[in-house]
Amino acid sequence: MPTYEYKSGVELYSLKEKIENCSKCPLSKTRKNALPGEGDPESRVMLIAQAPGEREDEEGRMFVGPTGIALNELLGELEVKRNSLYLTNLVKCMLPNYRKPKQKEIDTCSEYLDREIEVIDPEIISPLGYYAVRYIFNKYDLSLPDEKEELKNLYGKLFLTPKRKIYPLTHPTSLVFDTPRKGEMKQNYSKLKVFLSECKWYKVCPMKKFYERGILDSRWVELYCKGDWKSCVRYEMEENGEAHPDWMLPDGSIDARLKSR
């Protein structure tokens, strides 16, 4: 079993016990272990998978089966330490015969996920795969495409909500059964390393000054400085020692209104 260290020890340990002893739905009769989340409770990033697999059910650990091996290999290639993330599931018990989760199971089990999110308080949530993406998008009032097949267009994009940033990803099971997609997945998963910290230039960046003075839309700071800062044009120019005006926005466009502010 994993070792747990909590920012809010009593709350998270109590939640762990409730999950492990849950009998609210029939899945409690077919599982061996109900899995609470694991990883760094101080992490800025929370990954949410669908449900435990057979090996996870046996060992009571997240991502220890074939999918876990593939995920570990991918994170290793990207120099992302698994224990720097917080990992959990939408449904805490194994689904018999790897079937899809029923809506009643999601409705019953999601109260545990909701509480995990409150206690961990991540800056960025990365739901993995269709059911986790659908739940998180509905929870944070984000629009979903009408067709399930169109969901793939959401992967690798950062969405801003009033409370969280949402970054959907393909479930790592795809690495086991669909290796040609590894290049695309590697590119999308590489952002996890970026999300684990804020931009090193933020403290001295004019964007911070404009934001704190209330004259810059917070979206610029949330999506770039505290989000995907590696895609910021200002960051790239700072790294290359290239001159750029203070009133240049993270996407490289110029906001002349900031020039006199």
mmCIF file of C-alpha atoms in Angstrom:
data_model
loop_
_atom_site.group_PDB
_atom_site.id
_atom_site.type_symbol
_atom_site.label_atom_id
_atom_site.label_comp_id
_atom_site.label_asym_id
_atom_site.label_seq_id
_atom_site.Cartn_x
_atom_site.Cartn_y
_atom_site.Cartn_z
ATOM 1 C CA MET A 1 0.000 0.000 0.000
ATOM 2 C CA PRO A 2 1.217 3.552 -0.701
ATOM 3 C CA THR A 3 2.547 5.851 1.978
ATOM 4 C CA TYR A 4 0.333 8.907 2.406
ATOM 5 C CA GLU A 5 1.490 12.394 3.308
ATOM 6 C CA TYR A 6 -1.203 15.022 3.451
ATOM 7 C CA LYS A 7 -1.408 18.799 3.459
ATOM 8 C CA SER A 8 -4.674 18.323 5.350
ATOM 9 C CA GLY A 9 -3.859 15.056 7.067
ATOM 10 C CA VAL A 10 -7.035 14.438 9.029
ATOM 11 C CA GLU A 11 -9.363 15.219 6.127
ATOM 12 C CA LEU A 12 -7.516 13.205 3.512
ATOM 13 C CA TYR A 13 -6.813 10.253 5.783
ATOM 14 C CA SER A 14 -10.503 10.161 6.741
ATOM 15 C CA LEU A 15 -11.435 10.233 3.050
ATOM 16 C CA LYS A 16 -8.967 7.408 2.345
ATOM 17 C CA GLU A 17 -10.662 5.229 4.977
ATOM 18 C CA LYS A 18 -14.126 6.013 3.619
ATOM 19 C CA ILE A 19 -13.087 5.016 0.107
ATOM 20 C CA GLU A 20 -11.394 1.800 1.200
ATOM 21 C CA ASN A 21 -14.443 0.749 3.229
ATOM 22 C CA CYS A 22 -17.141 2.020 0.863
ATOM 23 C CA SER A 23 -20.151 -0.240 0.222
ATOM 24 C CA LYS A 24 -22.459 2.262 -1.480
ATOM 25 C CA CYS A 25 -22.762 0.363 -4.762
ATOM 26 C CA PRO A 26 -22.517 -3.260 -6.014
ATOM 27 C CA LEU A 27 -18.893 -2.762 -7.089
ATOM 28 C CA SER A 28 -17.939 -3.209 -3.442
ATOM 29 C CA LYS A 29 -18.935 -6.888 -3.779
ATOM 30 C CA THR A 30 -16.700 -7.607 -6.764
ATOM 31 C CA ARG A 31 -13.588 -5.595 -5.902
ATOM 32 C CA LYS A 32 -10.620 -6.538 -3.751
ATOM 33 C CA ASN A 33 -9.417 -2.996 -3.088
ATOM 34 C CA ALA A 34 -11.065 0.388 -3.486
ATOM 35 C CA LEU A 35 -8.359 2.862 -4.429
ATOM 36 C CA PRO A 36 -7.990 6.333 -2.947
ATOM 37 C CA GLY A 37 -5.668 8.711 -4.767
ATOM 38 C CA GLU A 38 -1.914 8.689 -4.287
ATOM 39 C CA GLY A 39 1.085 10.867 -5.020
ATOM 40 C CA ASP A 40 2.067 14.352 -3.926
ATOM 41 C CA PRO A 41 -0.836 16.087 -2.115
ATOM 42 C CA GLU A 42 1.000 19.382 -2.629
ATOM 43 C CA SER A 43 1.179 18.940 -6.406
ATOM 44 C CA ARG A 44 -0.136 21.611 -8.731
ATOM 45 C CA VAL A 45 -1.394 18.837 -11.045
ATOM 46 C CA MET A 46 -4.023 16.127 -10.471
ATOM 47 C CA LEU A 47 -4.486 13.297 -12.981
ATOM 48 C CA ILE A 48 -7.878 11.583 -12.984
ATOM 49 C CA ALA A 49 -8.217 8.179 -14.651
ATOM 50 C CA GLN A 50 -11.398 6.148 -15.140
ATOM 51 C CA ALA A 51 -11.104 3.236 -12.707
ATOM 52 C CA PRO A 52 -8.596 0.675 -11.362
ATOM 53 C CA GLY A 53 -7.629 -2.294 -13.507
ATOM 54 C CA GLU A 54 -7.082 -5.907 -12.438
ATOM 55 C CA ARG A 55 -3.517 -5.417 -11.158
ATOM 56 C CA GLU A 56 -4.502 -2.216 -9.378
ATOM 57 C CA ASP A 57 -7.399 -4.040 -7.727
ATOM 58 C CA GLU A 58 -5.022 -6.815 -6.625
ATOM 59 C CA GLU A 59 -2.329 -4.543 -5.204
ATOM 60 C CA GLY A 60 -4.369 -1.548 -4.061
ATOM 61 C CA ARG A 61 -2.154 0.868 -6.032
ATOM 62 C CA MET A 62 -2.686 3.281 -8.907
ATOM 63 C CA PHE A 63 -1.262 2.411 -12.335
ATOM 64 C CA VAL A 64 0.698 -0.790 -11.622
ATOM 65 C CA GLY A 65 -0.578 -2.905 -14.524
ATOM 66 C CA PRO A 66 0.363 -2.707 -18.238
ATOM 67 C CA THR A 67 -1.102 0.800 -18.511
ATOM 68 C CA GLY A 68 0.885 1.884 -15.475
ATOM 69 C CA ILE A 69 4.096 0.513 -16.979
ATOM 70 C CA ALA A 70 3.410 2.437 -20.200
ATOM 71 C CA LEU A 71 2.640 5.597 -18.226
ATOM 72 C CA ASN A 72 5.794 5.271 -16.142
ATOM 73 C CA GLU A 73 7.882 4.845 -19.289
ATOM 74 C CA LEU A 74 6.291 7.900 -20.883
ATOM 75 C CA LEU A 75 6.783 10.063 -17.787
ATOM 76 C CA GLY A 76 10.385 8.860 -17.571
ATOM 77 C CA GLU A 77 11.043 9.911 -21.162
ATOM 78 C CA LEU A 78 9.580 13.334 -20.357
ATOM 79 C CA GLU A 79 11.578 13.657 -17.110
ATOM 80 C CA VAL A 80 8.380 13.959 -15.081
ATOM 81 C CA LYS A 81 8.575 12.248 -11.707
ATOM 82 C CA ARG A 82 5.425 10.264 -11.052
ATOM 83 C CA ASN A 83 5.529 11.168 -7.358
ATOM 84 C CA SER A 84 5.433 14.865 -8.292
ATOM 85 C CA LEU A 85 1.826 14.378 -9.449
ATOM 86 C CA TYR A 86 -1.356 13.422 -7.618
ATOM 87 C CA LEU A 87 -3.167 10.502 -9.281
ATOM 88 C CA THR A 88 -6.695 9.312 -8.648
ATOM 89 C CA ASN A 89 -9.720 7.696 -10.332
ATOM 90 C CA LEU A 90 -13.252 8.774 -11.157
ATOM 91 C CA VAL A 91 -14.558 5.368 -10.030
ATOM 92 C CA LYS A 92 -12.602 3.917 -7.115
ATOM 93 C CA CYS A 93 -13.347 0.213 -7.694
ATOM 94 C CA MET A 94 -12.471 -2.090 -10.578
ATOM 95 C CA LEU A 95 -15.193 -2.466 -13.202
ATOM 96 C CA PRO A 96 -15.923 -6.175 -13.845
ATOM 97 C CA ASN A 97 -14.586 -7.411 -17.193
ATOM 98 C CA TYR A 98 -13.270 -3.901 -17.880
ATOM 99 C CA ARG A 99 -16.748 -2.718 -18.818
ATOM 100 C CA LYS A 100 -17.704 0.938 -19.049
ATOM 101 C CA PRO A 101 -18.811 2.652 -15.831
ATOM 102 C CA LYS A 102 -22.538 3.034 -15.286
ATOM 103 C CA GLN A 103 -23.879 6.510 -14.624
ATOM 104 C CA LYS A 104 -25.186 5.436 -11.212
ATOM 105 C CA GLU A 105 -21.677 4.284 -10.277
ATOM 106 C CA ILE A 106 -20.211 7.597 -11.375
ATOM 107 C CA ASP A 107 -22.884 9.533 -9.486
ATOM 108 C CA THR A 108 -22.247 7.522 -6.322
ATOM 109 C CA CYS A 109 -18.460 7.536 -6.473
ATOM 110 C CA SER A 110 -17.855 11.072 -7.688
ATOM 111 C CA GLU A 111 -18.521 12.512 -4.233
ATOM 112 C CA TYR A 112 -15.153 11.045 -3.228
ATOM 113 C CA LEU A 113 -13.438 12.645 -6.217
ATOM 114 C CA ASP A 114 -15.107 15.982 -5.497
ATOM 115 C CA ARG A 115 -13.793 15.882 -1.952
ATOM 116 C CA GLU A 116 -10.294 14.904 -3.126
ATOM 117 C CA ILE A 117 -10.267 17.930 -5.405
ATOM 118 C CA GLU A 118 -11.326 20.199 -2.535
ATOM 119 C CA VAL A 119 -8.623 18.904 -0.195
ATOM 120 C CA ILE A 120 -5.761 18.620 -2.726
ATOM 121 C CA ASP A 121 -6.790 21.931 -4.329
ATOM 122 C CA PRO A 122 -4.773 21.443 -7.547
ATOM 123 C CA GLU A 123 -4.137 24.313 -9.936
ATOM 124 C CA ILE A 124 -4.560 22.038 -12.945
ATOM 125 C CA ILE A 125 -6.744 18.960 -13.389
ATOM 126 C CA SER A 126 -5.931 16.510 -16.178
ATOM 127 C CA PRO A 127 -8.799 14.083 -16.792
ATOM 128 C CA LEU A 128 -7.657 11.006 -18.712
ATOM 129 C CA GLY A 129 -10.034 9.597 -21.302
ATOM 130 C CA TYR A 130 -13.705 9.978 -22.151
ATOM 131 C CA TYR A 131 -15.513 9.389 -18.847
ATOM 132 C CA ALA A 132 -13.135 11.440 -16.712
ATOM 133 C CA VAL A 133 -13.150 14.273 -19.266
ATOM 134 C CA ARG A 134 -16.937 14.231 -19.491
ATOM 135 C CA TYR A 135 -17.331 14.356 -15.710
ATOM 136 C CA ILE A 136 -14.815 17.163 -15.183
ATOM 137 C CA PHE A 137 -16.152 19.240 -18.083
ATOM 138 C CA ASN A 138 -19.679 18.965 -16.729
ATOM 139 C CA LYS A 139 -18.502 19.751 -13.194
ATOM 140 C CA TYR A 140 -16.820 22.969 -14.315
ATOM 141 C CA ASP A 141 -19.453 23.969 -16.882
ATOM 142 C CA LEU A 142 -17.249 23.505 -19.927
ATOM 143 C CA SER A 143 -18.821 22.648 -23.277
ATOM 144 C CA LEU A 144 -18.411 19.144 -24.628
ATOM 145 C CA PRO A 145 -18.649 18.226 -28.322
ATOM 146 C CA ASP A 146 -21.879 16.578 -29.438
ATOM 147 C CA GLU A 147 -20.123 13.501 -30.778
ATOM 148 C CA LYS A 148 -17.889 11.287 -28.610
ATOM 149 C CA GLU A 149 -15.386 10.949 -31.462
ATOM 150 C CA GLU A 150 -14.841 14.706 -31.425
ATOM 151 C CA LEU A 151 -13.584 14.525 -27.852
ATOM 152 C CA LYS A 152 -10.083 13.873 -29.167
ATOM 153 C CA ASN A 153 -10.006 17.509 -30.297
ATOM 154 C CA LEU A 154 -9.949 18.550 -26.620
ATOM 155 C CA TYR A 155 -6.814 16.599 -25.728
ATOM 156 C CA GLY A 156 -3.715 18.694 -25.198
ATOM 157 C CA LYS A 157 -5.605 21.981 -24.815
ATOM 158 C CA LEU A 158 -5.683 24.063 -21.637
ATOM 159 C CA PHE A 159 -9.107 25.317 -20.512
ATOM 160 C CA LEU A 160 -9.623 28.056 -17.944
ATOM 161 C CA THR A 161 -12.521 28.034 -15.480
ATOM 162 C CA PRO A 162 -13.149 30.351 -12.510
ATOM 163 C CA LYS A 163 -11.799 27.702 -10.112
ATOM 164 C CA ARG A 164 -9.408 25.428 -12.028
ATOM 165 C CA LYS A 165 -7.465 24.967 -15.203
ATOM 166 C CA ILE A 166 -8.449 21.808 -17.071
ATOM 167 C CA TYR A 167 -6.046 19.947 -19.368
ATOM 168 C CA PRO A 168 -7.628 16.814 -20.923
ATOM 169 C CA LEU A 169 -5.332 13.981 -21.966
ATOM 170 C CA THR A 170 -5.715 10.693 -23.784
ATOM 171 C CA HIS A 171 -5.829 7.813 -21.310
ATOM 172 C CA PRO A 172 -2.410 6.081 -21.217
ATOM 173 C CA THR A 173 -4.095 2.776 -22.124
ATOM 174 C CA SER A 174 -3.769 4.051 -25.702
ATOM 175 C CA LEU A 175 -0.021 3.507 -25.385
ATOM 176 C CA VAL A 176 -0.611 -0.194 -24.830
ATOM 177 C CA PHE A 177 -2.991 -0.747 -27.741
ATOM 178 C CA ASP A 178 -2.222 2.094 -30.150
ATOM 179 C CA THR A 179 1.494 2.825 -30.211
ATOM 180 C CA PRO A 180 1.371 4.984 -33.397
ATOM 181 C CA ARG A 181 -0.262 7.706 -31.263
ATOM 182 C CA LYS A 182 2.683 7.813 -28.887
ATOM 183 C CA GLY A 183 4.226 10.847 -30.576
ATOM 184 C CA GLU A 184 1.069 12.918 -30.161
ATOM 185 C CA MET A 185 0.576 11.726 -26.606
ATOM 186 C CA LYS A 186 4.193 12.448 -25.702
ATOM 187 C CA GLN A 187 3.804 16.014 -26.927
ATOM 188 C CA ASN A 188 0.616 16.521 -24.906
ATOM 189 C CA TYR A 189 1.925 14.816 -21.769
ATOM 190 C CA SER A 190 5.129 16.876 -21.957
ATOM 191 C CA LYS A 191 3.112 19.864 -20.709
ATOM 192 C CA LEU A 192 2.803 18.176 -17.298
ATOM 193 C CA LYS A 193 6.422 19.099 -16.582
ATOM 194 C CA VAL A 194 5.619 22.698 -17.509
ATOM 195 C CA PHE A 195 2.513 22.794 -15.309
ATOM 196 C CA LEU A 196 4.367 21.609 -12.220
ATOM 197 C CA SER A 197 5.886 25.072 -11.764
ATOM 198 C CA GLU A 198 5.238 28.687 -12.682
ATOM 199 C CA CYS A 199 7.379 30.532 -15.225
ATOM 200 C CA LYS A 200 10.772 31.414 -13.769
ATOM 201 C CA TRP A 201 10.523 34.900 -15.319
ATOM 202 C CA TYR A 202 7.092 35.669 -13.824
ATOM 203 C CA LYS A 203 8.350 37.542 -10.770
ATOM 204 C CA VAL A 204 10.061 40.152 -12.949
ATOM 205 C CA CYS A 205 7.661 40.022 -15.899
ATOM 206 C CA PRO A 206 5.666 43.151 -16.802
ATOM 207 C CA MET A 207 2.618 40.888 -17.139
ATOM 208 C CA LYS A 208 2.704 40.368 -13.363
ATOM 209 C CA LYS A 209 2.870 44.115 -12.756
ATOM 210 C CA PHE A 210 -0.006 44.856 -15.156
ATOM 211 C CA TYR A 211 -2.084 42.009 -13.698
ATOM 212 C CA GLU A 212 -1.589 43.124 -10.097
ATOM 213 C CA ARG A 213 -2.554 46.665 -11.060
ATOM 214 C CA GLY A 214 -5.786 45.346 -12.555
ATOM 215 C CA ILE A 215 -5.097 46.464 -16.130
ATOM 216 C CA LEU A 216 -4.399 43.050 -17.665
ATOM 217 C CA ASP A 217 -6.978 40.329 -18.213
ATOM 218 C CA SER A 218 -6.200 37.504 -15.758
ATOM 219 C CA ARG A 219 -6.508 34.945 -18.582
ATOM 220 C CA TRP A 220 -3.050 35.916 -19.829
ATOM 221 C CA VAL A 221 -1.491 35.133 -16.458
ATOM 222 C CA GLU A 222 -3.504 31.975 -15.783
ATOM 223 C CA LEU A 223 -3.057 30.410 -19.228
ATOM 224 C CA TYR A 224 0.584 31.377 -19.702
ATOM 225 C CA CYS A 225 2.509 32.562 -16.602
ATOM 226 C CA LYS A 226 0.814 30.020 -14.311
ATOM 227 C CA GLY A 227 -0.089 27.569 -17.046
ATOM 228 C CA ASP A 228 1.650 26.766 -20.333
ATOM 229 C CA TRP A 229 4.501 29.235 -19.912
ATOM 230 C CA LYS A 230 6.704 27.320 -22.329
ATOM 231 C CA SER A 231 4.382 28.412 -25.157
ATOM 232 C CA CYS A 232 4.769 32.071 -24.150
ATOM 233 C CA VAL A 233 6.560 34.168 -26.777
ATOM 234 C CA ARG A 234 7.912 36.431 -24.040
ATOM 235 C CA TYR A 235 9.439 33.426 -22.275
ATOM 236 C CA GLU A 236 11.150 32.226 -25.442
ATOM 237 C CA MET A 237 12.572 35.684 -26.118
ATOM 238 C CA GLU A 238 13.817 36.030 -22.546
ATOM 239 C CA GLU A 239 15.552 32.656 -22.841
ATOM 240 C CA ASN A 240 17.201 33.742 -26.106
ATOM 241 C CA GLY A 241 18.168 37.161 -24.777
ATOM 242 C CA GLU A 242 16.041 38.914 -27.405
ATOM 243 C CA ALA A 243 14.695 42.389 -26.721
ATOM 244 C CA HIS A 244 10.911 42.813 -26.551
ATOM 245 C CA PRO A 245 8.624 45.609 -25.336
ATOM 246 C CA ASP A 246 6.925 45.456 -21.950
ATOM 247 C CA TRP A 247 3.540 45.808 -23.656
ATOM 248 C CA MET A 248 3.956 42.650 -25.730
ATOM 249 C CA LEU A 249 1.477 39.980 -24.624
ATOM 250 C CA PRO A 250 2.381 36.301 -24.069
ATOM 251 C CA ASP A 251 1.155 35.315 -27.533
ATOM 252 C CA GLY A 252 3.468 37.864 -29.157
ATOM 253 C CA SER A 253 0.782 40.409 -30.000
ATOM 254 C CA ILE A 254 1.162 44.055 -28.986
ATOM 255 C CA ASP A 255 -1.254 45.834 -26.655
ATOM 256 C CA ALA A 256 -0.443 49.516 -27.152
ATOM 257 C CA ARG A 257 -2.789 50.431 -24.297
ATOM 258 C CA LEU A 258 -0.256 49.017 -21.860
ATOM 259 C CA LYS A 259 2.520 51.256 -23.192
ATOM 260 C CA SER A 260 1.433 54.260 -21.146
ATOM 261 C CA ARG A 261 0.403 52.258 -18.090
#
